[in-house]
Amino acid sequence: MSSVYEKYDLKPVINASGRMTILGVSTPEHEVVEAVNFGLDHYFEVKDLVNKTGAYIARLLDVEDAVVVSCASAGIAQSVAAMIVRGDPYRLEQLHAHPHQVPSEIVLAKGHNVNFGAPVGTMINLGGGKLVEAGYANECSPAQLTAAITPNTAAILYIKSHHCVQKSMLSVAEAVDVAQAHQLPLIVDAAAEEDLQLYYRLGADLVIYSGAKAIEGPTSGLVLGKHQYVEWVKQQSNGIGRAMKVGKEGILGLTHAIERYLAREKESGAAMVAKMTPFIEQLNQLPGVSASVIWDSAGRDIARTDIAFDHARLPMNTTQLVQRLQGGNPAIYCRGYKANEGHIEIDVRSVSAAQLDQIHTAIAHLVQETR
Ligand SMILES: *Cc1c(COP(=O)(O)O)cnc(C)c1O
């Protein structure tokens, strides 16, 4: 199917940036693709499919209940709506028609009010909630989170992500304590996280994952948690959920991907280091370039290649270099968050040894270009 690139005049991509939505996130393994295909090829009683795959996932993860949704963003919006509607049929159908006399504020640490590609606040608003920030840009303690709670609070939302401010930030366990002390549900957005049980076990009421990130499923999302809350999320399929419907193929694909994810041996950080070592050695022979291993800032067992560029010795700055790599053919996408400081990172998980050679060649070309 390489002709697809030709047919639509698309550029091939080397994804050295990790699980990025702008590149299509991940490429599920063959077995998962087969589950997707089976879903496309057959009819089901969809309610039954939703309930029984959810129960199956819940057993796999040893949680009360679960439901497959269309993506993590949809999971946030529907979880918020669930905490406002709480099973009421009128509110379900009239969520946005007019204000309701029930709590609708969603309390979030200010440092968690991030843009993950779309703003968290937009998902809260989609779910009929009003975002209330707690604490400051650089800190939120349990007391500061508590101070933002009022009789209008519907739920607390915690975003577990490298996108968030990490310093002086209360932990998930501390947020659980605050939520329980005020008898409020705690929703944890763990979209890109790898542990599918940790936050539930800590006491979160609903936990949301993105299906195509760590799990490497099809485009989809997972919401798991306490039975009653998951039921209320499912009920949103007759409300806002209809505008973010997941198909039978996504449900079967993610369910199988979760089973595979739990069974498969994860590529270790040490294996990533072994893979990138020849690449690092090659890069270090280039003028103005120094490469080394860097470990994931969020503490996951992921090693990446950090490449530092000495601007004084190079024909372009790092931001320009990132753009030139993306503009090449194939397009090479690296992690460019720190380009303004003269660094890029290469995530090798979806990159073959041959592609690492291509990346090296492209960088060598650019840094040796004459001014
Ligand atoms: C990726 C991400 C999302 C959105 O996930 P989708 O499945 O693409 O909707 C939400 N929150 C965080 C923290 C993310 O990293």
Short mmCIF file of C-alpha atoms and ligand atoms in Angstrom, two decimals:
data_model
loop_
_atom_site.label_atom_id
_atom_site.label_comp_id
_atom_site.label_asym_id
_atom_site.label_seq_id
_atom_site.Cartn_x
_atom_site.Cartn_y
_atom_site.Cartn_z
CA MET A 1 0.00 0.00 0.00
CA SER A 2 2.98 2.33 -0.41
CA SER A 3 1.00 3.59 -3.42
CA VAL A 4 -1.29 5.39 -0.96
CA TYR A 5 1.53 7.91 -0.50
CA GLU A 6 1.69 8.35 -4.28
CA LYS A 7 -2.05 8.32 -4.88
CA TYR A 8 -2.67 11.24 -2.52
CA ASP A 9 0.75 12.83 -2.91
CA LEU A 10 1.66 12.33 0.77
CA LYS A 11 5.13 12.58 2.22
CA PRO A 12 6.57 9.51 4.00
CA VAL A 13 7.26 10.24 7.67
CA ILE A 14 9.94 9.07 10.07
CA ASN A 15 8.41 9.43 13.52
CA ALA A 16 11.21 10.10 16.01
CA SER A 17 8.95 12.15 18.26
CA GLY A 18 7.02 9.48 20.16
CA ARG A 19 3.24 9.12 20.27
CA MET A 20 2.22 12.24 18.40
CA THR A 21 -1.34 12.91 17.31
CA ILE A 22 -0.15 15.09 14.42
CA LEU A 23 1.59 12.03 12.93
CA GLY A 24 -1.11 9.44 13.62
CA VAL A 25 0.05 8.41 17.12
CA SER A 26 1.06 4.73 16.65
CA THR A 27 0.87 1.74 14.30
CA PRO A 28 -1.02 -1.12 16.01
CA GLU A 29 0.32 -4.63 15.58
CA HIS A 30 -1.25 -7.05 13.11
CA GLU A 31 -3.45 -8.89 15.64
CA VAL A 32 -5.06 -5.60 16.66
CA VAL A 33 -5.66 -4.69 13.02
CA GLU A 34 -7.41 -8.08 12.63
CA ALA A 35 -9.69 -7.29 15.58
CA VAL A 36 -10.52 -3.95 13.93
CA ASN A 37 -11.26 -5.73 10.66
CA PHE A 38 -13.51 -8.26 12.38
CA GLY A 39 -15.44 -5.38 13.89
CA LEU A 40 -15.85 -3.70 10.52
CA ASP A 41 -17.02 -6.95 8.94
CA HIS A 42 -19.81 -7.89 11.40
CA TYR A 43 -22.95 -6.61 13.08
CA PHE A 44 -23.47 -6.62 16.85
CA GLU A 45 -26.03 -5.47 19.37
CA VAL A 46 -23.92 -2.43 20.13
CA LYS A 47 -25.11 -1.95 23.70
CA ASP A 48 -24.19 -5.56 24.39
CA LEU A 49 -20.81 -5.05 22.71
CA VAL A 50 -20.12 -1.94 24.82
CA ASN A 51 -21.16 -3.62 28.08
CA LYS A 52 -19.39 -6.93 27.56
CA THR A 53 -16.11 -5.56 26.21
CA GLY A 54 -16.17 -3.05 29.08
CA ALA A 55 -16.67 -5.85 31.60
CA TYR A 56 -13.91 -7.88 29.91
CA ILE A 57 -11.47 -4.97 30.15
CA ALA A 58 -12.50 -4.40 33.77
CA ARG A 59 -11.68 -8.04 34.61
CA LEU A 60 -8.31 -7.79 32.85
CA LEU A 61 -7.44 -4.69 34.86
CA ASP A 62 -9.15 -5.70 38.09
CA VAL A 63 -11.27 -2.54 38.20
CA GLU A 64 -15.03 -2.19 38.75
CA ASP A 65 -16.01 -1.22 35.22
CA ALA A 66 -14.74 0.26 31.95
CA VAL A 67 -15.96 1.62 28.64
CA VAL A 68 -14.28 2.25 25.29
CA VAL A 69 -14.78 5.77 23.95
CA SER A 70 -13.60 7.53 20.80
CA CYS A 71 -10.51 9.21 22.32
CA ALA A 72 -9.23 10.52 25.65
CA SER A 73 -10.59 14.01 24.93
CA ALA A 74 -14.05 12.50 24.47
CA GLY A 75 -13.45 10.61 27.71
CA ILE A 76 -12.84 13.89 29.55
CA ALA A 77 -15.91 15.61 28.06
CA GLN A 78 -18.20 12.63 28.78
CA SER A 79 -16.81 12.10 32.28
CA VAL A 80 -17.50 15.75 33.09
CA ALA A 81 -21.01 15.45 31.63
CA ALA A 82 -21.54 12.26 33.62
CA MET A 83 -20.78 14.09 36.89
CA ILE A 84 -23.25 16.87 36.05
CA VAL A 85 -26.06 14.77 34.57
CA ARG A 86 -25.70 11.93 37.11
CA GLY A 87 -28.26 9.76 35.36
CA ASP A 88 -30.99 12.41 35.08
CA PRO A 89 -32.79 11.86 31.72
CA TYR A 90 -33.85 15.51 31.37
CA ARG A 91 -30.36 16.90 31.99
CA LEU A 92 -28.92 14.28 29.63
CA GLU A 93 -30.94 15.64 26.74
CA GLN A 94 -30.88 19.33 27.72
CA LEU A 95 -27.29 19.58 28.93
CA HIS A 96 -26.41 22.73 27.01
CA ALA A 97 -29.93 24.08 26.45
CA HIS A 98 -29.92 26.19 29.62
CA PRO A 99 -28.22 26.26 33.03
CA HIS A 100 -29.22 23.54 35.49
CA GLN A 101 -29.59 23.92 39.24
CA VAL A 102 -26.94 21.30 39.97
CA PRO A 103 -23.21 21.51 40.64
CA SER A 104 -21.26 21.96 37.40
CA GLU A 105 -17.86 23.36 38.41
CA ILE A 106 -14.81 21.24 37.70
CA VAL A 107 -11.86 22.08 39.93
CA LEU A 108 -8.42 21.76 38.32
CA ALA A 109 -4.96 22.80 39.52
CA LYS A 110 -3.92 25.88 37.53
CA GLY A 111 -0.72 24.08 36.49
CA HIS A 112 -2.89 21.33 35.00
CA ASN A 113 -4.81 23.74 32.76
CA VAL A 114 -2.77 22.74 29.73
CA ASN A 115 -3.09 22.56 25.98
CA PHE A 116 -2.40 18.95 24.94
CA GLY A 117 -3.19 19.78 21.31
CA ALA A 118 -6.55 21.20 22.40
CA PRO A 119 -7.26 22.93 25.72
CA VAL A 120 -8.41 20.83 28.69
CA GLY A 121 -10.95 23.60 29.37
CA THR A 122 -12.62 23.07 26.00
CA MET A 123 -13.30 19.42 26.91
CA ILE A 124 -14.72 20.52 30.29
CA ASN A 125 -17.01 23.01 28.52
CA LEU A 126 -18.09 20.36 25.99
CA GLY A 127 -19.19 18.27 28.95
CA GLY A 128 -21.24 21.17 30.32
CA GLY A 129 -18.74 21.99 33.05
CA LYS A 130 -17.19 25.24 34.16
CA LEU A 131 -13.46 25.17 34.82
CA VAL A 132 -12.33 26.50 38.21
CA GLU A 133 -8.57 26.84 38.68
CA ALA A 134 -6.95 26.04 42.03
CA GLY A 135 -3.58 27.28 43.24
CA TYR A 136 -1.08 29.14 41.09
CA ALA A 137 0.87 28.68 37.86
CA ASN A 138 3.76 27.15 39.82
CA GLU A 139 2.10 25.42 42.77
CA CYS A 140 -1.00 23.69 44.04
CA SER A 141 -1.13 22.12 47.48
CA PRO A 142 -3.98 20.02 48.90
CA ALA A 143 -5.07 23.14 50.86
CA GLN A 144 -5.11 25.25 47.69
CA LEU A 145 -7.13 22.60 45.87
CA THR A 146 -9.55 22.47 48.81
CA ALA A 147 -9.95 26.25 48.77
CA ALA A 148 -11.39 26.12 45.25
CA ILE A 149 -14.17 23.69 46.23
CA THR A 150 -17.66 25.17 46.66
CA PRO A 151 -21.21 23.74 46.85
CA ASN A 152 -21.19 24.10 43.04
CA THR A 153 -18.26 21.72 42.56
CA ALA A 154 -19.24 18.67 40.51
CA ALA A 155 -15.84 16.95 40.39
CA ILE A 156 -12.09 17.38 40.70
CA LEU A 157 -9.99 16.78 37.58
CA TYR A 158 -6.32 15.79 37.77
CA ILE A 159 -4.18 15.77 34.62
CA LYS A 160 -1.31 13.29 34.92
CA SER A 161 1.02 14.37 32.13
CA HIS A 162 4.43 15.70 31.18
CA HIS A 163 2.52 18.68 29.73
CA CYS A 164 1.71 19.85 33.27
CA VAL A 165 3.66 21.85 35.80
CA GLN A 166 5.37 19.21 37.97
CA LYS A 167 7.00 21.31 40.69
CA SER A 168 5.12 21.96 43.92
CA MET A 169 2.14 20.03 42.59
CA LEU A 170 0.00 17.82 44.80
CA SER A 171 0.13 14.09 43.98
CA VAL A 172 -2.76 11.95 42.72
CA ALA A 173 -2.94 10.35 46.19
CA GLU A 174 -3.30 13.79 47.79
CA ALA A 175 -6.02 14.73 45.29
CA VAL A 176 -7.81 11.49 46.24
CA ASP A 177 -7.73 12.53 49.90
CA VAL A 178 -9.17 15.95 49.10
CA ALA A 179 -11.90 14.46 46.89
CA GLN A 180 -12.89 11.88 49.49
CA ALA A 181 -12.92 14.42 52.31
CA HIS A 182 -15.48 16.44 50.29
CA GLN A 183 -17.34 13.44 48.87
CA LEU A 184 -16.52 14.55 45.35
CA PRO A 185 -15.57 12.31 42.44
CA LEU A 186 -11.99 12.52 41.19
CA ILE A 187 -11.39 12.19 37.44
CA VAL A 188 -7.80 11.49 36.39
CA ASP A 189 -6.74 12.15 32.80
CA ALA A 190 -3.85 9.71 32.34
CA ALA A 191 -4.07 9.81 28.53
CA ALA A 192 -0.45 8.97 27.73
CA GLU A 193 0.42 7.06 30.91
CA GLU A 194 1.55 3.45 30.83
CA ASP A 195 0.11 2.06 34.05
CA LEU A 196 -3.56 1.16 33.54
CA GLN A 197 -4.17 0.30 37.20
CA LEU A 198 -2.14 2.71 39.34
CA TYR A 199 -4.51 5.71 39.54
CA TYR A 200 -7.60 3.57 40.05
CA ARG A 201 -5.81 1.76 42.86
CA LEU A 202 -4.86 5.08 44.41
CA GLY A 203 -8.59 5.83 44.64
CA ALA A 204 -9.51 7.80 41.50
CA ASP A 205 -13.18 7.39 40.55
CA LEU A 206 -12.68 7.61 36.79
CA VAL A 207 -9.39 7.25 34.91
CA ILE A 208 -9.03 8.14 31.24
CA TYR A 209 -6.50 6.77 28.73
CA SER A 210 -5.84 7.42 25.07
CA GLY A 211 -6.19 4.19 23.07
CA ALA A 212 -3.45 4.81 20.53
CA LYS A 213 -0.70 6.13 22.81
CA ALA A 214 0.90 3.67 25.25
CA ILE A 215 -1.64 0.93 24.49
CA GLU A 216 -1.00 1.23 20.73
CA GLY A 217 -4.60 0.50 19.81
CA PRO A 218 -6.68 2.12 17.08
CA THR A 219 -7.90 5.71 17.52
CA SER A 220 -9.98 5.32 20.69
CA GLY A 221 -10.02 6.01 24.40
CA LEU A 222 -10.65 4.14 27.63
CA VAL A 223 -12.56 5.28 30.67
CA LEU A 224 -12.38 2.99 33.68
CA GLY A 225 -13.46 3.31 37.28
CA LYS A 226 -16.35 2.91 39.70
CA HIS A 227 -19.35 1.13 38.26
CA GLN A 228 -21.95 3.88 38.77
CA TYR A 229 -19.75 6.56 37.20
CA VAL A 230 -18.88 4.37 34.21
CA GLU A 231 -22.62 3.73 33.73
CA TRP A 232 -23.19 7.48 33.64
CA VAL A 233 -20.40 7.88 31.07
CA LYS A 234 -22.02 5.17 28.91
CA GLN A 235 -25.36 7.00 29.18
CA GLN A 236 -23.76 9.98 27.42
CA SER A 237 -23.99 8.02 24.14
CA ASN A 238 -27.56 9.40 24.07
CA GLY A 239 -26.26 12.90 24.80
CA ILE A 240 -22.99 14.59 23.85
CA GLY A 241 -21.41 11.16 23.31
CA ARG A 242 -23.25 10.83 20.02
CA ALA A 243 -21.03 13.55 18.55
CA MET A 244 -17.96 11.56 19.57
CA LYS A 245 -19.13 8.04 18.79
CA VAL A 246 -16.68 5.15 18.75
CA GLY A 247 -17.41 2.44 16.17
CA LYS A 248 -17.58 -1.32 16.69
CA GLU A 249 -14.14 -1.59 15.06
CA GLY A 250 -12.63 0.78 17.61
CA ILE A 251 -14.26 -1.05 20.52
CA LEU A 252 -12.98 -4.46 19.43
CA GLY A 253 -9.59 -3.09 18.38
CA LEU A 254 -8.90 -1.35 21.70
CA THR A 255 -10.17 -4.27 23.78
CA HIS A 256 -7.76 -6.60 22.01
CA ALA A 257 -4.95 -4.04 22.15
CA ILE A 258 -5.33 -3.80 25.96
CA GLU A 259 -5.10 -7.59 26.29
CA ARG A 260 -1.96 -7.62 24.11
CA TYR A 261 -0.50 -4.63 25.95
CA LEU A 262 -0.78 -6.39 29.30
CA ALA A 263 0.77 -9.60 27.92
CA ARG A 264 3.62 -8.25 25.88
CA GLU A 265 7.12 -7.64 27.07
CA LYS A 266 7.70 -3.89 27.04
CA GLU A 267 10.75 -2.55 25.26
CA SER A 268 13.03 -1.52 28.12
CA GLY A 269 14.90 1.74 28.37
CA ALA A 270 18.12 -0.29 28.30
CA ALA A 271 17.11 -1.81 24.93
CA MET A 272 16.43 1.70 23.62
CA VAL A 273 19.90 2.76 24.76
CA ALA A 274 21.46 -0.21 22.91
CA LYS A 275 19.56 0.72 19.76
CA MET A 276 20.65 4.37 19.83
CA THR A 277 24.31 3.89 20.83
CA PRO A 278 25.78 3.57 17.27
CA PHE A 279 23.62 6.55 16.23
CA ILE A 280 25.00 8.65 19.10
CA GLU A 281 28.57 7.70 18.19
CA GLN A 282 27.99 8.76 14.56
CA LEU A 283 26.40 12.06 15.57
CA ASN A 284 29.29 12.92 17.89
CA GLN A 285 31.65 12.91 14.90
CA LEU A 286 29.77 15.86 13.35
CA PRO A 287 31.05 19.41 13.95
CA GLY A 288 29.01 21.43 16.46
CA VAL A 289 26.91 18.41 17.45
CA SER A 290 26.98 16.50 20.73
CA ALA A 291 24.63 13.62 21.39
CA SER A 292 23.92 11.65 24.55
CA VAL A 293 21.30 9.47 26.26
CA ILE A 294 18.59 11.31 28.17
CA TRP A 295 15.93 9.67 30.35
CA ASP A 296 12.24 10.55 30.27
CA SER A 297 11.49 13.63 32.39
CA ALA A 298 8.23 12.11 33.65
CA GLY A 299 10.14 9.14 35.11
CA ARG A 300 8.99 6.46 32.63
CA ASP A 301 11.46 3.78 31.47
CA ILE A 302 12.06 5.55 28.17
CA ALA A 303 15.51 6.63 26.96
CA ARG A 304 15.90 9.14 24.14
CA THR A 305 18.82 10.68 22.27
CA ASP A 306 19.48 14.27 23.26
CA ILE A 307 21.26 16.24 20.55
CA ALA A 308 22.81 19.59 21.43
CA PHE A 309 23.76 22.01 18.66
CA ASP A 310 26.47 24.63 19.02
CA HIS A 311 24.93 27.60 17.23
CA ALA A 312 28.23 29.45 16.95
CA ARG A 313 29.59 26.67 14.75
CA LEU A 314 26.50 25.92 12.67
CA PRO A 315 24.85 27.51 9.63
CA MET A 316 21.40 27.62 11.26
CA ASN A 317 19.79 27.63 14.67
CA THR A 318 18.05 24.59 16.16
CA THR A 319 14.51 25.81 15.45
CA GLN A 320 15.41 26.18 11.78
CA LEU A 321 17.04 22.76 11.83
CA VAL A 322 13.86 21.18 13.23
CA GLN A 323 11.86 22.83 10.46
CA ARG A 324 14.29 21.70 7.76
CA LEU A 325 14.11 18.10 9.03
CA GLN A 326 10.30 18.24 8.92
CA GLY A 327 10.41 19.79 5.46
CA GLY A 328 12.63 17.07 4.01
CA ASN A 329 11.55 13.94 2.18
CA PRO A 330 10.95 11.74 4.11
CA ALA A 331 9.73 14.22 6.71
CA ILE A 332 11.67 13.66 9.94
CA TYR A 333 9.87 14.58 13.15
CA CYS A 334 11.92 14.77 16.33
CA ARG A 335 10.96 16.16 19.73
CA GLY A 336 11.58 19.89 19.38
CA TYR A 337 10.24 21.21 22.70
CA LYS A 338 13.70 22.49 23.66
CA ALA A 339 14.81 23.76 20.25
CA ASN A 340 14.93 27.31 21.66
CA GLU A 341 17.65 26.08 24.05
CA GLY A 342 19.59 24.38 21.25
CA HIS A 343 18.47 20.81 21.96
CA ILE A 344 16.33 18.25 20.19
CA GLU A 345 15.40 14.73 21.29
CA ILE A 346 15.03 11.58 19.22
CA ASP A 347 12.50 9.02 20.43
CA VAL A 348 13.70 5.72 18.92
CA ARG A 349 10.69 3.52 19.76
CA SER A 350 9.06 3.77 16.33
CA VAL A 351 12.30 4.18 14.39
CA SER A 352 14.23 1.36 12.68
CA ALA A 353 18.04 1.19 12.55
CA ALA A 354 17.86 2.08 8.85
CA GLN A 355 15.76 5.14 9.68
CA LEU A 356 18.27 6.20 12.36
CA ASP A 357 20.86 6.19 9.54
CA GLN A 358 18.57 8.39 7.47
CA ILE A 359 18.19 10.80 10.38
CA HIS A 360 21.95 10.92 10.85
CA THR A 361 22.47 11.60 7.14
CA ALA A 362 19.87 14.39 7.13
CA ILE A 363 21.42 16.07 10.19
CA ALA A 364 24.92 15.69 8.74
CA HIS A 365 23.76 17.43 5.55
CA LEU A 366 22.22 20.33 7.41
CA VAL A 367 25.04 21.02 9.87
CA GLN A 368 27.64 20.89 7.10
CA GLU A 369 25.71 23.16 4.76
CA THR A 370 27.74 26.23 3.86
CA ARG A 371 26.50 29.48 5.31
C1 LIG B 1 -3.00 13.02 24.29
C2 LIG B 1 -3.64 13.60 25.49
C3 LIG B 1 -5.02 13.83 25.53
C4 LIG B 1 -5.91 13.61 24.34
O1 LIG B 1 -5.94 12.28 23.93
P1 LIG B 1 -6.78 11.91 22.62
O2 LIG B 1 -6.97 10.43 22.71
O3 LIG B 1 -5.95 12.31 21.46
O4 LIG B 1 -8.05 12.67 22.67
C5 LIG B 1 -5.57 14.32 26.69
N1 LIG B 1 -4.82 14.57 27.78
C6 LIG B 1 -3.48 14.37 27.77
C7 LIG B 1 -2.70 14.66 29.01
C8 LIG B 1 -2.85 13.87 26.63
O5 LIG B 1 -1.53 13.65 26.64
#
